[in-house]
């Protein structure tokens, strides 16, 4: 729920605000470095290039005092909430999770000092950080049934109604939380003036957005949180994909290059190879591997593959032939 690290920040800002990864980090950098407030330069958030998931005890105490004073005892857990995230390799955990430097600086108060994009991101960080120390929301599972008077037609909808909003006082339910919220209804007659008759078909998986792409890179162990923004920037700036309605759609150039690499350099674009190379780099950092040996093995294999590719007179790429 809270914004723990930079990859979470990039994913959340993309899905909630429509910000790209590079744009998010640029705005966060400005909030971290400091904003001019009444003649003083004040940093509004903690270090944003962290992979840490912990919040300092002093900050948690400030959060709890603020929750009690602003929202009441019902929203304050008896004990502070603790979160443990998935430990990433080579993670920068010397810094705590991303949070406001002073929770008393509310987004409403900071609005006059910040630009439109800055206040949006600050509000996101502030509300997520504070809500992480609030009581969880409570739901009642319900099924709404609407039947015709002759009992021939019956319509059902299952979901939940909010019994206690808890942390939802500050944040909305994420799209990926699969919690269908139903309205509060009472028994009685229903007047239906119009019915919408729709037929639904099974849809293919949606194309990647920036948020879902970052999430997938994390799952596959490819790259580092610090490299996600540059990866996405390369895909867009070099014309490999167009972003339409916040989704990536491959261009002809992207399709051609992908087919070319899969045909002649399949080993190097394999997820397992990339993740394995990341592990080797980790081993070099920890002293378990010699960097010269790793580079020598990589280069000798790549050189052999490149020479083999040069010997190809032409390459058939799904109906297209490159000579």
One Martini backbone bead per residue (centre of mass of N, CA, C, O) as a GRO file, in nm:
protein
  323
    1UNK     BB    1   0.057   0.062  -0.023
    2UNK     BB    2   0.314   0.183   0.012
    3UNK     BB    3   0.596   0.368  -0.087
    4UNK     BB    4   0.893   0.209  -0.079
    5UNK     BB    5   1.015   0.245  -0.374
    6UNK     BB    6   1.102   0.331  -0.692
    7UNK     BB    7   0.933   0.115  -0.841
    8UNK     BB    8   0.670   0.178  -0.693
    9UNK     BB    9   0.660   0.472  -0.777
   10UNK     BB   10   0.649   0.425  -1.082
   11UNK     BB   11   0.395   0.247  -1.088
   12UNK     BB   12   0.196   0.437  -0.938
   13UNK     BB   13   0.233   0.693  -1.116
   14UNK     BB   14   0.136   0.554  -1.375
   15UNK     BB   15  -0.152   0.447  -1.280
   16UNK     BB   16  -0.254   0.724  -1.133
   17UNK     BB   17  -0.104   0.974  -1.323
   18UNK     BB   18   0.058   0.907  -1.600
   19UNK     BB   19   0.356   0.872  -1.540
   20UNK     BB   20   0.660   0.846  -1.623
   21UNK     BB   21   0.952   0.736  -1.506
   22UNK     BB   22   1.125   0.989  -1.565
   23UNK     BB   23   0.926   1.199  -1.461
   24UNK     BB   24   0.905   1.098  -1.173
   25UNK     BB   25   1.211   1.127  -1.095
   26UNK     BB   26   1.232   1.432  -1.150
   27UNK     BB   27   1.021   1.522  -0.943
   28UNK     BB   28   1.142   1.378  -0.697
   29UNK     BB   29   1.414   1.524  -0.703
   30UNK     BB   30   1.295   1.801  -0.641
   31UNK     BB   31   1.162   1.727  -0.367
   32UNK     BB   32   1.433   1.642  -0.238
   33UNK     BB   33   1.617   1.895  -0.279
   34UNK     BB   34   1.396   2.137  -0.296
   35UNK     BB   35   1.173   2.394  -0.182
   36UNK     BB   36   1.047   2.709  -0.192
   37UNK     BB   37   0.973   2.825   0.149
   38UNK     BB   38   0.971   3.124   0.257
   39UNK     BB   39   1.300   3.133   0.169
   40UNK     BB   40   1.324   2.819   0.198
   41UNK     BB   41   1.492   2.515   0.153
   42UNK     BB   42   1.279   2.222   0.118
   43UNK     BB   43   1.261   1.892   0.184
   44UNK     BB   44   0.978   1.669   0.125
   45UNK     BB   45   1.152   1.409   0.072
   46UNK     BB   46   1.300   1.131   0.066
   47UNK     BB   47   1.495   0.918  -0.068
   48UNK     BB   48   1.411   0.794  -0.411
   49UNK     BB   49   1.667   0.564  -0.457
   50UNK     BB   50   1.533   0.334  -0.302
   51UNK     BB   51   1.491  -0.021  -0.157
   52UNK     BB   52   1.348   0.033   0.092
   53UNK     BB   53   1.082  -0.057   0.363
   54UNK     BB   54   1.150   0.130   0.591
   55UNK     BB   55   1.056   0.317   0.886
   56UNK     BB   56   1.113   0.530   1.104
   57UNK     BB   57   1.030   0.572   1.430
   58UNK     BB   58   0.983   0.877   1.429
   59UNK     BB   59   0.788   0.881   1.189
   60UNK     BB   60   0.573   0.689   1.307
   61UNK     BB   61   0.502   0.868   1.546
   62UNK     BB   62   0.404   1.105   1.373
   63UNK     BB   63   0.185   0.952   1.223
   64UNK     BB   64   0.016   0.866   1.475
   65UNK     BB   65  -0.042   1.150   1.577
   66UNK     BB   66  -0.185   1.250   1.321
   67UNK     BB   67  -0.412   1.041   1.311
   68UNK     BB   68  -0.535   1.100   1.589
   69UNK     BB   69  -0.584   1.414   1.544
   70UNK     BB   70  -0.735   1.390   1.244
   71UNK     BB   71  -0.915   1.089   1.270
   72UNK     BB   72  -0.871   0.907   1.514
   73UNK     BB   73  -0.875   0.608   1.690
   74UNK     BB   74  -1.003   0.419   1.466
   75UNK     BB   75  -0.732   0.469   1.269
   76UNK     BB   76  -0.552   0.344   1.506
   77UNK     BB   77  -0.336   0.127   1.575
   78UNK     BB   78  -0.203  -0.028   1.843
   79UNK     BB   79   0.020  -0.093   1.636
   80UNK     BB   80   0.259  -0.072   1.430
   81UNK     BB   81   0.314  -0.106   1.102
   82UNK     BB   82   0.469  -0.377   0.925
   83UNK     BB   83   0.696  -0.408   0.641
   84UNK     BB   84   0.788  -0.668   0.403
   85UNK     BB   85   0.986  -0.697   0.142
   86UNK     BB   86   1.135  -0.787  -0.135
   87UNK     BB   87   1.454  -0.885  -0.174
   88UNK     BB   88   1.690  -0.726  -0.351
   89UNK     BB   89   1.940  -0.725  -0.554
   90UNK     BB   90   2.149  -0.477  -0.485
   91UNK     BB   91   2.018  -0.318  -0.270
   92UNK     BB   92   1.924   0.009  -0.147
   93UNK     BB   93   1.899  -0.005   0.220
   94UNK     BB   94   2.010   0.254   0.373
   95UNK     BB   95   1.737   0.356   0.306
   96UNK     BB   96   1.434   0.446   0.339
   97UNK     BB   97   1.141   0.492   0.265
   98UNK     BB   98   0.922   0.672   0.093
   99UNK     BB   99   0.867   1.002   0.235
  100UNK     BB  100   0.786   1.243   0.426
  101UNK     BB  101   0.963   1.461   0.626
  102UNK     BB  102   0.670   1.602   0.698
  103UNK     BB  103   0.345   1.523   0.776
  104UNK     BB  104   0.241   1.826   0.831
  105UNK     BB  105   0.285   1.860   0.522
  106UNK     BB  106   0.034   1.908   0.347
  107UNK     BB  107  -0.094   1.926   0.037
  108UNK     BB  108  -0.266   2.178   0.091
  109UNK     BB  109  -0.023   2.355   0.194
  110UNK     BB  110   0.175   2.293  -0.068
  111UNK     BB  111   0.027   2.395  -0.326
  112UNK     BB  112   0.151   2.699  -0.342
  113UNK     BB  113   0.463   2.574  -0.397
  114UNK     BB  114   0.359   2.391  -0.634
  115UNK     BB  115   0.321   2.221  -0.895
  116UNK     BB  116   0.108   2.016  -1.044
  117UNK     BB  117   0.298   1.766  -1.050
  118UNK     BB  118   0.416   1.789  -0.764
  119UNK     BB  119   0.147   1.764  -0.602
  120UNK     BB  120   0.068   1.487  -0.706
  121UNK     BB  121   0.317   1.332  -0.597
  122UNK     BB  122   0.306   1.425  -0.305
  123UNK     BB  123   0.024   1.320  -0.243
  124UNK     BB  124   0.090   1.025  -0.297
  125UNK     BB  125   0.315   0.992  -0.085
  126UNK     BB  126   0.165   1.098   0.164
  127UNK     BB  127  -0.090   0.909   0.161
  128UNK     BB  128   0.061   0.637   0.155
  129UNK     BB  129   0.227   0.669   0.411
  130UNK     BB  130  -0.005   0.723   0.615
  131UNK     BB  131  -0.192   0.473   0.542
  132UNK     BB  132   0.020   0.253   0.642
  133UNK     BB  133  -0.073   0.351   0.961
  134UNK     BB  134  -0.356   0.238   0.925
  135UNK     BB  135  -0.635   0.098   0.933
  136UNK     BB  136  -0.802  -0.135   0.798
  137UNK     BB  137  -1.030  -0.229   0.596
  138UNK     BB  138  -1.385  -0.308   0.599
  139UNK     BB  139  -1.590  -0.587   0.487
  140UNK     BB  140  -1.888  -0.690   0.313
  141UNK     BB  141  -2.025  -0.967   0.190
  142UNK     BB  142  -2.222  -0.953  -0.119
  143UNK     BB  143  -2.549  -1.013  -0.282
  144UNK     BB  144  -2.716  -0.899  -0.563
  145UNK     BB  145  -3.072  -0.941  -0.628
  146UNK     BB  146  -3.265  -0.946  -0.936
  147UNK     BB  147  -3.617  -0.991  -0.988
  148UNK     BB  148  -3.876  -1.084  -1.141
  149UNK     BB  149  -4.205  -1.129  -1.077
  150UNK     BB  150  -4.195  -1.423  -1.236
  151UNK     BB  151  -3.888  -1.545  -1.191
  152UNK     BB  152  -3.735  -1.574  -1.469
  153UNK     BB  153  -3.557  -1.330  -1.403
  154UNK     BB  154  -3.203  -1.313  -1.299
  155UNK     BB  155  -2.981  -1.098  -1.107
  156UNK     BB  156  -2.624  -1.096  -1.028
  157UNK     BB  157  -2.404  -0.948  -0.764
  158UNK     BB  158  -2.073  -0.964  -0.646
  159UNK     BB  159  -1.928  -0.834  -0.331
  160UNK     BB  160  -1.860  -0.523  -0.159
  161UNK     BB  161  -1.890  -0.346   0.145
  162UNK     BB  162  -1.824  -0.073   0.338
  163UNK     BB  163  -1.772  -0.067   0.685
  164UNK     BB  164  -1.460   0.039   0.695
  165UNK     BB  165  -1.226   0.253   0.558
  166UNK     BB  166  -0.970   0.347   0.676
  167UNK     BB  167  -0.720   0.387   0.447
  168UNK     BB  168  -0.948   0.490   0.240
  169UNK     BB  169  -0.947   0.786   0.337
  170UNK     BB  170  -0.682   0.833   0.130
  171UNK     BB  171  -0.728   0.575  -0.051
  172UNK     BB  172  -0.768   0.383  -0.320
  173UNK     BB  173  -0.844   0.118  -0.485
  174UNK     BB  174  -0.676  -0.087  -0.659
  175UNK     BB  175  -0.700  -0.246  -0.961
  176UNK     BB  176  -0.534  -0.517  -0.843
  177UNK     BB  177  -0.747  -0.592  -0.589
  178UNK     BB  178  -1.020  -0.734  -0.661
  179UNK     BB  179  -1.239  -0.520  -0.540
  180UNK     BB  180  -1.585  -0.520  -0.538
  181UNK     BB  181  -1.783  -0.240  -0.515
  182UNK     BB  182  -2.084  -0.189  -0.359
  183UNK     BB  183  -2.373  -0.059  -0.316
  184UNK     BB  184  -2.609   0.066  -0.114
  185UNK     BB  185  -2.897  -0.137  -0.049
  186UNK     BB  186  -3.250  -0.202  -0.072
  187UNK     BB  187  -3.533  -0.343  -0.035
  188UNK     BB  188  -3.725  -0.362  -0.344
  189UNK     BB  189  -3.831  -0.191  -0.599
  190UNK     BB  190  -3.735  -0.195  -0.952
  191UNK     BB  191  -3.671   0.046  -1.200
  192UNK     BB  192  -3.651  -0.041  -1.550
  193UNK     BB  193  -3.590   0.151  -1.844
  194UNK     BB  194  -3.308  -0.002  -1.912
  195UNK     BB  195  -3.119  -0.226  -2.121
  196UNK     BB  196  -2.798  -0.381  -2.152
  197UNK     BB  197  -2.695  -0.561  -2.436
  198UNK     BB  198  -2.412  -0.775  -2.383
  199UNK     BB  199  -2.122  -0.923  -2.532
  200UNK     BB  200  -1.864  -1.134  -2.409
  201UNK     BB  201  -1.516  -1.174  -2.456
  202UNK     BB  202  -1.223  -1.310  -2.464
  203UNK     BB  203  -0.929  -1.154  -2.373
  204UNK     BB  204  -0.637  -1.056  -2.415
  205UNK     BB  205  -0.372  -0.958  -2.290
  206UNK     BB  206  -0.258  -0.676  -2.200
  207UNK     BB  207  -0.071  -0.435  -2.267
  208UNK     BB  208   0.191  -0.270  -2.176
  209UNK     BB  209   0.273  -0.072  -1.930
  210UNK     BB  210   0.485   0.085  -1.735
  211UNK     BB  211   0.398  -0.057  -1.475
  212UNK     BB  212   0.386  -0.357  -1.584
  213UNK     BB  213   0.680  -0.361  -1.688
  214UNK     BB  214   0.824  -0.319  -1.421
  215UNK     BB  215   0.700  -0.564  -1.281
  216UNK     BB  216   0.817  -0.774  -1.484
  217UNK     BB  217   1.116  -0.712  -1.442
  218UNK     BB  218   1.116  -0.795  -1.149
  219UNK     BB  219   1.022  -1.091  -1.184
  220UNK     BB  220   1.274  -1.161  -1.391
  221UNK     BB  221   1.544  -1.007  -1.301
  222UNK     BB  222   1.561  -0.734  -1.468
  223UNK     BB  223   1.758  -0.526  -1.372
  224UNK     BB  224   1.710  -0.214  -1.213
  225UNK     BB  225   1.547   0.037  -1.068
  226UNK     BB  226   1.757   0.247  -1.199
  227UNK     BB  227   1.690   0.129  -1.515
  228UNK     BB  228   1.388   0.152  -1.599
  229UNK     BB  229   1.372   0.434  -1.724
  230UNK     BB  230   1.583   0.381  -1.954
  231UNK     BB  231   1.441   0.146  -2.090
  232UNK     BB  232   1.180   0.300  -2.165
  233UNK     BB  233   1.321   0.528  -2.322
  234UNK     BB  234   1.440   0.352  -2.549
  235UNK     BB  235   1.177   0.235  -2.663
  236UNK     BB  236   1.064   0.519  -2.746
  237UNK     BB  237   1.305   0.693  -2.877
  238UNK     BB  238   1.374   0.448  -3.102
  239UNK     BB  239   1.095   0.330  -3.219
  240UNK     BB  240   0.983   0.040  -3.098
  241UNK     BB  241   0.741   0.209  -2.960
  242UNK     BB  242   0.411   0.299  -2.897
  243UNK     BB  243   0.206   0.524  -2.709
  244UNK     BB  244  -0.128   0.404  -2.643
  245UNK     BB  245  -0.312   0.455  -2.388
  246UNK     BB  246  -0.056   0.367  -2.202
  247UNK     BB  247   0.045   0.168  -2.434
  248UNK     BB  248   0.237  -0.074  -2.589
  249UNK     BB  249   0.324  -0.052  -2.946
  250UNK     BB  250   0.465  -0.199  -3.193
  251UNK     BB  251   0.670  -0.138  -3.437
  252UNK     BB  252   0.822  -0.221  -3.720
  253UNK     BB  253   1.101  -0.191  -3.603
  254UNK     BB  254   1.054  -0.363  -3.349
  255UNK     BB  255   0.972  -0.627  -3.493
  256UNK     BB  256   1.229  -0.659  -3.664
  257UNK     BB  257   1.436  -0.660  -3.434
  258UNK     BB  258   1.317  -0.892  -3.272
  259UNK     BB  259   1.340  -1.107  -3.495
  260UNK     BB  260   1.645  -1.082  -3.537
  261UNK     BB  261   1.735  -1.156  -3.246
  262UNK     BB  262   1.583  -1.431  -3.226
  263UNK     BB  263   1.735  -1.562  -3.471
  264UNK     BB  264   2.062  -1.478  -3.393
  265UNK     BB  265   2.023  -1.382  -3.055
  266UNK     BB  266   1.858  -1.566  -2.848
  267UNK     BB  267   2.038  -1.584  -2.594
  268UNK     BB  268   2.043  -1.255  -2.534
  269UNK     BB  269   1.701  -1.242  -2.518
  270UNK     BB  270   1.686  -1.411  -2.275
  271UNK     BB  271   1.572  -1.406  -1.961
  272UNK     BB  272   1.776  -1.600  -1.824
  273UNK     BB  273   2.036  -1.463  -1.920
  274UNK     BB  274   1.990  -1.184  -1.798
  275UNK     BB  275   1.955  -1.278  -1.503
  276UNK     BB  276   2.229  -1.428  -1.488
  277UNK     BB  277   2.405  -1.176  -1.535
  278UNK     BB  278   2.315  -1.033  -1.280
  279UNK     BB  279   2.440  -1.244  -1.089
  280UNK     BB  280   2.732  -1.205  -1.183
  281UNK     BB  281   2.749  -0.908  -1.097
  282UNK     BB  282   2.702  -0.968  -0.800
  283UNK     BB  283   2.955  -1.151  -0.769
  284UNK     BB  284   3.158  -0.931  -0.832
  285UNK     BB  285   3.083  -0.742  -0.597
  286UNK     BB  286   3.139  -0.985  -0.374
  287UNK     BB  287   3.397  -1.164  -0.500
  288UNK     BB  288   3.315  -1.448  -0.651
  289UNK     BB  289   3.402  -1.301  -0.915
  290UNK     BB  290   3.576  -1.241  -1.214
  291UNK     BB  291   3.553  -0.997  -1.445
  292UNK     BB  292   3.736  -1.111  -1.670
  293UNK     BB  293   3.596  -1.386  -1.698
  294UNK     BB  294   3.312  -1.287  -1.765
  295UNK     BB  295   3.388  -1.116  -2.017
  296UNK     BB  296   3.527  -1.341  -2.180
  297UNK     BB  297   3.280  -1.527  -2.205
  298UNK     BB  298   3.093  -1.324  -2.336
  299UNK     BB  299   3.269  -1.235  -2.584
  300UNK     BB  300   3.324  -1.510  -2.719
  301UNK     BB  301   3.025  -1.577  -2.774
  302UNK     BB  302   2.949  -1.318  -2.928
  303UNK     BB  303   3.159  -1.343  -3.155
  304UNK     BB  304   3.057  -1.610  -3.269
  305UNK     BB  305   2.767  -1.513  -3.330
  306UNK     BB  306   2.846  -1.277  -3.519
  307UNK     BB  307   2.996  -1.445  -3.732
  308UNK     BB  308   2.751  -1.622  -3.803
  309UNK     BB  309   2.573  -1.384  -3.899
  310UNK     BB  310   2.765  -1.284  -4.132
  311UNK     BB  311   2.730  -1.563  -4.303
  312UNK     BB  312   2.458  -1.472  -4.370
  313UNK     BB  313   2.289  -1.392  -4.655
  314UNK     BB  314   2.002  -1.440  -4.516
  315UNK     BB  315   1.693  -1.339  -4.343
  316UNK     BB  316   1.405  -1.487  -4.215
  317UNK     BB  317   1.125  -1.265  -4.104
  318UNK     BB  318   0.829  -1.350  -4.138
  319UNK     BB  319   0.845  -1.272  -4.472
  320UNK     BB  320   1.112  -1.129  -4.424
  321UNK     BB  321   1.411  -1.027  -4.606
  322UNK     BB  322   1.750  -1.013  -4.516
  323UNK     BB  323   2.067  -0.915  -4.695
   0.00000   0.00000   0.00000
